[in-house]
Coordinates of N, CA, C and O in Angstrom, one line a residue:
M1 N 7.6 -5.3 -4.0 CA 7.0 -3.5 -3.7 C 5.6 -3.3 -4.9 O 6.3 -3.8 -5.7
R2 N 4.9 -3.1 -3.9 CA 3.8 -2.5 -4.9 C 3.8 -1.2 -5.9 O 4.6 -0.7 -5.1
T3 N 3.2 -0.9 -7.0 CA 3.4 0.0 -7.5 C 2.4 1.2 -8.2 O 2.1 2.0 -8.2
Q4 N 1.2 0.6 -7.5 CA -0.2 0.8 -7.8 C -0.4 1.9 -7.0 O 0.1 2.2 -5.9
E5 N -1.1 3.2 -7.3 CA -1.8 4.0 -6.1 C -2.7 3.9 -5.5 O -4.0 3.2 -6.1
Q6 N -2.7 4.0 -4.4 CA -3.7 4.4 -3.5 C -4.7 5.1 -3.3 O -4.6 6.4 -3.4
K7 N -6.2 4.2 -3.0 CA -7.2 5.5 -3.7 C -8.1 5.2 -2.4 O -8.9 6.8 -2.4
L8 N -8.3 4.2 -1.7 CA -8.8 4.5 -0.8 C -8.2 5.0 0.4 O -6.9 4.5 0.8
P9 N -8.8 5.6 1.6 CA -8.5 5.9 2.9 C -7.9 4.7 3.4 O -8.1 3.7 3.2
P10 N -6.6 5.2 3.7 CA -5.9 3.8 5.3 C -6.7 3.1 6.0 O -7.5 4.1 6.5
E11 N -6.8 1.9 6.4 CA -7.5 1.2 7.6 C -6.4 1.7 8.6 O -5.0 1.2 8.8
Y12 N -6.3 2.1 10.0 CA -6.0 1.8 11.2 C -5.9 1.3 12.3 O -7.1 0.9 12.5
S13 N -4.5 0.4 12.8 CA -5.1 -0.1 14.0 C -5.7 0.0 15.2 O -5.4 1.5 15.2
K14 N -6.4 -0.2 16.0 CA -6.0 0.5 17.7 C -4.8 1.3 17.9 O -5.4 1.8 18.8
K15 N -4.4 0.3 17.6 CA -2.8 0.5 18.7 C -2.1 2.1 18.1 O -1.6 2.8 17.9
A16 N -2.3 2.0 16.1 CA -1.8 3.3 15.4 C -2.5 4.4 16.4 O -2.1 5.5 16.1
V17 N -4.0 4.4 15.8 CA -5.1 5.8 16.4 C -4.5 6.0 17.2 O -4.2 7.4 17.7
K18 N -3.9 5.4 18.9 CA -3.9 5.1 19.7 C -2.2 6.4 19.9 O -2.4 7.4 21.0
Y19 N -1.6 5.8 18.8 CA -0.4 6.5 19.2 C -1.0 7.7 18.6 O 0.3 8.7 19.2
L20 N -1.3 7.6 17.3 CA -0.9 8.7 16.8 C -2.1 9.7 17.7 O -1.5 11.6 17.2
S21 N -2.7 9.6 18.6 CA -3.7 10.5 18.9 C -2.8 11.3 20.1 O -3.3 12.5 20.7
G22 N -2.1 10.7 20.8 CA -0.9 10.9 21.8 C 0.3 12.0 21.6 O 0.9 12.5 22.0
L23 N 0.5 11.9 20.2 CA 1.2 13.0 19.7 C 0.9 14.9 19.1 O -0.4 15.2 19.2
D24 N 1.7 15.4 19.3 CA 1.7 16.8 19.0 C 0.7 17.4 17.2 O 1.1 16.3 16.7
S25 N 0.3 17.9 17.2 CA -0.4 18.4 16.0 C 0.5 17.5 14.6 O -0.1 17.3 13.7
I26 N 2.0 18.9 15.0 CA 2.6 19.1 13.5 C 3.4 17.9 13.6 O 3.0 17.0 11.6
T27 N 3.5 16.5 14.0 CA 4.2 15.4 14.0 C 3.2 14.6 13.3 O 3.6 13.7 12.5
K28 N 2.0 15.0 14.0 CA 0.6 14.0 13.5 C 0.0 14.5 11.9 O 0.1 13.2 11.2
Q29 N 0.5 15.4 12.0 CA 0.2 16.0 10.3 C 1.1 15.4 9.3 O 0.8 15.1 8.6
R30 N 2.1 15.5 9.6 CA 3.2 15.1 8.9 C 3.6 13.9 9.0 O 3.5 12.6 7.6
L31 N 3.2 12.9 9.8 CA 2.8 11.1 9.6 C 1.7 10.7 8.5 O 1.7 10.0 7.6
K32 N 1.0 11.3 8.4 CA -0.7 11.3 8.0 C -0.4 12.0 6.7 O -0.8 11.1 5.5
I33 N 0.5 12.9 6.3 CA 1.0 13.1 5.2 C 2.0 12.1 4.1 O 1.6 11.6 3.0
G34 N 2.4 11.5 5.0 CA 3.6 10.3 4.7 C 2.5 8.8 4.1 O 3.1 8.6 3.6
I35 N 1.9 9.0 5.1 CA 0.8 7.5 4.8 C 0.2 7.7 4.1 O -0.1 7.2 2.9
E36 N -0.4 8.9 3.5 CA -1.3 9.3 2.0 C -0.5 9.2 0.4 O -1.2 9.0 0.0
K37 N 1.4 9.5 1.0 CA 1.6 9.7 -0.3 C 2.5 7.6 -0.5 O 2.7 8.0 -1.5
I38 N 1.8 7.0 0.1 CA 2.0 5.5 0.2 C 1.4 5.3 -1.4 O 0.4 5.6 -1.3
P39 N 2.3 4.7 -2.5 CA 3.3 3.6 -2.7 C 5.1 5.0 -2.6 O 5.8 3.6 -2.5
Q40 N 5.1 6.1 -2.9 CA 5.5 7.0 -2.7 C 6.7 6.6 -1.3 O 5.9 6.4 -0.6
G41 N 8.1 7.2 -1.3 CA 8.5 7.0 0.2 C 9.8 5.9 0.0 O 9.8 5.1 -0.7
D42 N 10.2 6.0 0.9 CA 11.0 5.1 1.9 C 10.7 3.9 2.6 O 10.3 3.5 3.6
I43 N 10.3 3.2 1.3 CA 9.2 1.5 2.0 C 10.8 0.3 1.6 O 10.9 0.8 0.6
R44 N 10.1 -0.3 2.4 CA 11.0 -1.8 2.4 C 10.3 -2.9 3.0 O 9.5 -2.8 3.9
P45 N 10.8 -3.7 2.3 CA 10.1 -4.8 3.0 C 10.4 -5.5 4.6 O 11.7 -5.2 5.0
L46 N 9.4 -5.9 5.6 CA 9.6 -5.7 6.9 C 10.0 -7.2 7.3 O 10.0 -8.6 6.7
E47 N 11.5 -7.1 7.7 CA 12.1 -8.9 8.0 C 11.2 -9.6 8.7 O 11.0 -9.6 9.8
G48 N 11.3 -10.8 7.8 CA 10.7 -12.0 9.0 C 9.2 -12.2 8.6 O 8.4 -12.9 9.1
S49 N 8.5 -10.9 7.5 CA 7.5 -10.9 7.6 C 7.1 -11.5 6.0 O 7.9 -10.5 5.5
K50 N 6.2 -12.1 5.4 CA 6.0 -11.6 3.8 C 5.0 -11.0 3.5 O 4.8 -10.6 1.9
K51 N 4.0 -10.2 4.8 CA 3.0 -9.5 3.9 C 3.4 -7.8 4.4 O 3.0 -6.9 3.6
S52 N 4.0 -7.9 5.3 CA 3.9 -6.5 6.0 C 5.6 -5.7 5.4 O 6.4 -6.2 5.1
L53 N 5.3 -4.2 5.3 CA 5.9 -3.2 5.0 C 6.6 -2.4 6.5 O 5.7 -1.9 6.7
R54 N 7.8 -1.7 5.7 CA 8.2 -1.2 6.4 C 8.3 1.0 6.0 O 8.5 0.9 4.8
L55 N 7.7 1.7 6.4 CA 7.6 3.7 5.9 C 8.4 3.9 6.9 O 7.9 4.3 7.8
R56 N 9.4 4.7 6.4 CA 10.2 5.6 6.8 C 10.0 7.0 7.3 O 10.2 7.7 5.7
I57 N 9.9 7.4 8.0 CA 9.0 8.8 8.2 C 10.2 9.4 9.5 O 9.4 9.7 10.3
G58 N 11.2 10.2 8.6 CA 12.2 10.8 9.7 C 12.7 9.7 11.0 O 13.2 8.5 10.1
D59 N 12.3 10.0 12.4 CA 13.0 9.5 13.1 C 11.4 8.2 13.4 O 11.9 7.3 14.0
F60 N 10.8 8.1 12.6 CA 9.2 7.4 12.9 C 9.3 6.1 11.7 O 9.4 6.3 10.6
R61 N 8.5 5.0 12.2 CA 8.6 3.9 11.6 C 6.7 4.0 11.6 O 6.4 3.6 12.0
V62 N 6.1 3.4 10.7 CA 4.8 3.1 10.2 C 5.6 1.4 9.4 O 5.9 1.3 8.0
I63 N 4.7 0.3 9.9 CA 4.4 -0.9 10.0 C 3.3 -0.9 9.3 O 2.3 -0.1 9.9
F64 N 3.1 -1.5 7.7 CA 1.4 -1.0 7.0 C 1.6 -3.1 6.1 O 2.4 -3.2 6.1
S65 N 0.5 -2.9 5.6 CA 0.0 -4.4 4.6 C -0.7 -3.7 3.7 O -1.8 -3.1 4.4
W66 N -1.0 -4.3 2.2 CA -1.5 -3.8 1.4 C -3.2 -4.9 1.9 O -3.0 -6.1 2.0
I67 N -4.0 -4.3 2.3 CA -5.6 -5.7 1.8 C -6.1 -5.3 0.7 O -6.4 -6.5 0.9
S68 N -5.8 -4.3 -0.2 CA -6.2 -4.9 -1.7 C -5.6 -3.7 -2.5 O -4.5 -2.9 -2.0
N69 N -5.6 -3.4 -3.6 CA -4.6 -3.1 -4.9 C -4.8 -1.7 -4.5 O -3.8 -0.7 -4.8
E70 N -5.7 -1.7 -3.4 CA -6.3 0.1 -3.6 C -6.2 1.0 -2.1 O -6.3 2.1 -1.7
Q71 N -5.8 -0.5 -0.8 CA -5.9 0.1 0.3 C -5.2 -0.7 1.0 O -4.5 -1.4 0.6
I72 N -4.6 0.3 2.1 CA -3.9 -0.4 2.9 C -4.3 -0.3 4.2 O -4.7 0.7 4.9
F73 N -3.3 -1.2 5.4 CA -4.1 -1.4 6.9 C -2.8 -0.8 7.3 O -1.5 -1.5 7.4
I74 N -2.6 0.3 8.4 CA -1.4 0.6 9.5 C -1.9 -0.1 10.4 O -2.2 0.1 11.3
E75 N -0.6 -1.1 11.0 CA -0.5 -2.0 11.9 C 0.4 -1.4 12.8 O -0.7 -1.4 13.8
K76 N 1.4 -1.0 13.1 CA 1.8 0.1 14.0 C 2.6 1.8 13.6 O 3.1 1.5 12.4
I77 N 2.7 2.5 14.9 CA 3.3 3.4 13.9 C 4.2 3.9 15.5 O 3.5 3.5 16.3
S78 N 5.5 4.4 15.2 CA 6.6 3.8 16.4 C 7.6 4.6 16.0 O 8.2 4.7 14.9
P79 N 8.4 5.9 17.7 CA 9.9 5.7 16.8 C 11.1 4.5 16.6 O 10.2 3.2 16.6
R80 N 11.9 4.9 15.6 CA 12.7 4.2 15.1 C 13.4 2.9 16.0 O 13.3 1.6 16.4
G81 N 13.5 3.1 17.8 CA 14.2 2.7 18.9 C 13.4 1.5 18.7 O 13.7 0.2 19.5
S82 N 12.2 1.5 19.0 CA 10.9 0.6 19.5 C 9.9 -0.2 19.2 O 9.3 -0.9 19.4
I83 N 10.3 0.7 17.3 CA 9.2 -0.2 16.6 C 9.3 -1.8 16.1 O 8.7 -2.6 16.3
Y84 N 10.5 -2.2 16.8 CA 10.9 -3.8 15.9 C 11.1 -4.4 17.4 O 10.5 -5.6 16.9
K85 N 10.4 -3.7 18.9 CA 10.8 -4.9 19.8 C 9.4 -5.4 20.1 O 8.3 -4.4 19.9
G86 N 9.6 -6.4 20.6 CA 7.9 -7.0 20.2 C 7.2 -7.1 19.5 O 5.7 -6.9 19.6
A87 N 7.4 -6.9 17.9 CA 6.8 -6.8 16.6 C 5.9 -8.1 16.8 O 4.9 -8.3 16.7

C-alpha cells in the first residue's frame, strides 16, 4: 500500500461517472469524501490484480489504481455484492 498523500484530483472512468450520477446527493457526497481521503481508509489490494486496490465506504466498494505518486484513477464504483462480478 502506498503512503503518499494524494494531491491531484482523481480521474474517473466513464463507468464510475455514470454510476455516481445516478446516486442520491447524500450518497454521492459520502463517496466523494471517502475518495478524497485516499490513502486513508479501508484499502486493500484487489485479489488477482497487481495494480488495483479496493476502498470500502460502507456498503460500497471503489476500485482504483495509482496513476502517479499524486493521482489516482477510479475504475469502478458499485455496491459490495456486485462490484466483483465481471470485474
